[in-house]
Amino acid sequence: MSERIFVAVAWPYANGSLHLGQFAGAYLPPDIFARYHRLKGNEVLMVSGSDQHGTPITLRADQEGKKPGEIAARYHQEFLDSWQKIGISFDLFTSTDTPNHHKVAQDLFLTLKDKGYIYLDTTALLYCPSCNRFLPDRYVEGTCPYCRFEGTRGDQCDNCGKPLNPVELIDPYCRICSAIPEVRESEHFFLRLSAFNQQLLDWVKGQSHWKPNVLNFTINLLTEGLKDRAITRDIEWGIPVPVPGFDDKRIYVWFEAVIGYLSASKEWAVSRGDEERWRDFWQGDAKSYYFIGKDNIPFHTIIWPAMLMGCGGLNLPYDVPANEFLTLEGRPLSTSRNWAIWLPDYLERYDPDPLRYFLSANMPESGDTDFSWREFVRRNNDELVATYGNLVHRVLTFTYRSFEGSVPAPGELDEKSKVLLGKVEDAFAAIDRLLYRCRFREAIRNAMSLAQEANRYLDDKAPWKRIAEERQDSATSLYVALSVISGLKTLLYPFLPFSSQKLHRLLGFEGRVEDTSWAFTPLPAGQRLAPPEPLFTKLEEKIAAEETAKLER
Ligand SMILES: [Zn+2]
Ligand SMILES: [Zn+2]
């Protein structure tokens, strides 16, 4: 029976280009997952959008002397371009600055307010006397009161991951003018998180399928006890508070950005001409998966679930498979120090699949992992090209030349051939189980082991040496090898969609791999093959040194 899978993907702030860390942490995993489920014949809805509000955008706009909307629109376009080039297959990638999102966010605000989960209170905030303004979130920095990390931003500590209020910071200073802010009172709306503390704890304790780091981090925060949080801000850019008399305030970006998952689903339904269809993915037995980096855990395992509990009638997250971080050449990525590889830069110079391969095989699933250009070149040449690409190319080239460009008809299969074909079946079962549980690294490793088995089989059978004397034997072993390759095309499709689609065509199929199914079906003998082309390109060793040198600058 087919399942309904909602794939919710983190909303990137539209204040800068995406780097490889964000891509490995939050964008590649959901794409693998969505492509796998589509092949399984499940109904998938995968949505996200650019987060156009909040202080990251206004700060960037201040720096560039532009309007926040101009900054957001520029990076929204860039994101769309990157998704297309790297193959992130969203059903919808929208933004938080649509009339639909504004309305859905304001409606949800009012629903929670009517139910008593949002209330008005006076709160102490930081105010910069020289800038003459309140300093929300990232407009202020100081020392984290929990872990003593210096240079912590007012909304969340990058070091310990705890969400913060600016007034909690030790030795705060204005991010714009470095002045020491004073504390002033202001009226704001609060989300009554404390009301959900026990309900959240009971719910989270039942999520034994979550990753241990996500589960433990969340249980710790809940055990310490939740504080109500202000969900409005004294800024001009953002979604207006839908209550008269609060014209100079906006809804807090984190409160409204998570609502984007719901508003995007509604926008998608309208675009499909069936405006109630979003319910298929939000109610009943649909499962929702939220793909995020570990810095976003509390917003997806506490704040958003609390909001959903308060509203009622909508599914809570089924899983939040948050990833750890990717380091670059052994050091943490830093956008401010420009220690990063930007996705658009990468895509200008290299193909998408080698990066998808590297980051799948080396995904920061259960601990931080590292990207280095040396390893990238090595994995491309020694694994992608040598193990998989060459297997495909030598089999296709030899078959094309020796059997009039068609899949040869096999004779009787010997034991070794049967064992190998059995291993393809085993790989389908094993990788199915792994992908279903979001175990991407192990899944791609399994597929690559199968490619190694096929190489060993061919070395043993050596059809190229035996074709003159034993043409039927050669035909049989090539038929078996072609079948394994066709299986690999499906198994690797979620990870390497571009090369799988190319291989699909080289094997003589029409249409899209995505419209086939997650199954191992033998190739039809006599099927015409397309003229062979290599799947991947070997990279020169010197690239690693050149690219690393560019980083150092
Ligand atoms: Zn901290
Ligand atoms: Zn200031």
mmCIF file of C-alpha atoms in Angstrom, residues 5-6 12 24 61 102 112 133 148 164 202 210 220 249-250 255 261 295 309 314 327 329 399 516 547:
data_model
loop_
_atom_site.group_PDB
_atom_site.id
_atom_site.type_symbol
_atom_site.label_atom_id
_atom_site.label_comp_id
_atom_site.label_asym_id
_atom_site.label_seq_id
_atom_site.Cartn_x
_atom_site.Cartn_y
_atom_site.Cartn_z
ATOM 1 C CA ILE A 5 5.304 11.161 2.987
ATOM 2 C CA PHE A 6 5.639 14.851 3.786
ATOM 3 C CA PRO A 12 17.276 29.026 4.244
ATOM 4 C CA ALA A 24 25.108 18.425 3.205
ATOM 5 C CA ALA A 61 20.472 45.000 3.869
ATOM 6 C CA HIS A 102 1.352 36.084 5.543
ATOM 7 C CA LEU A 112 -3.347 30.338 19.233
ATOM 8 C CA ARG A 133 16.356 51.365 18.542
ATOM 9 C CA ARG A 148 30.140 31.265 28.326
ATOM 10 C CA LEU A 164 18.270 32.745 23.986
ATOM 11 C CA ASP A 202 5.377 12.714 26.960
ATOM 12 C CA TRP A 210 14.625 9.600 16.478
ATOM 13 C CA ASN A 220 17.276 17.936 28.143
ATOM 14 C CA LYS A 249 5.763 45.418 15.603
ATOM 15 C CA ARG A 250 6.265 42.323 13.477
ATOM 16 C CA PHE A 255 7.457 31.783 14.837
ATOM 17 C CA TYR A 261 5.764 24.165 6.038
ATOM 18 C CA ASP A 295 21.277 24.240 15.065
ATOM 19 C CA MET A 309 -0.486 20.982 19.627
ATOM 20 C CA LEU A 314 -2.530 18.702 12.406
ATOM 21 C CA THR A 327 33.834 20.960 8.542
ATOM 22 C CA GLU A 329 39.669 21.106 5.608
ATOM 23 C CA THR A 399 28.634 -5.008 -25.532
ATOM 24 C CA THR A 516 10.091 3.468 -13.049
ATOM 25 C CA GLU A 547 41.179 24.797 -4.909
#
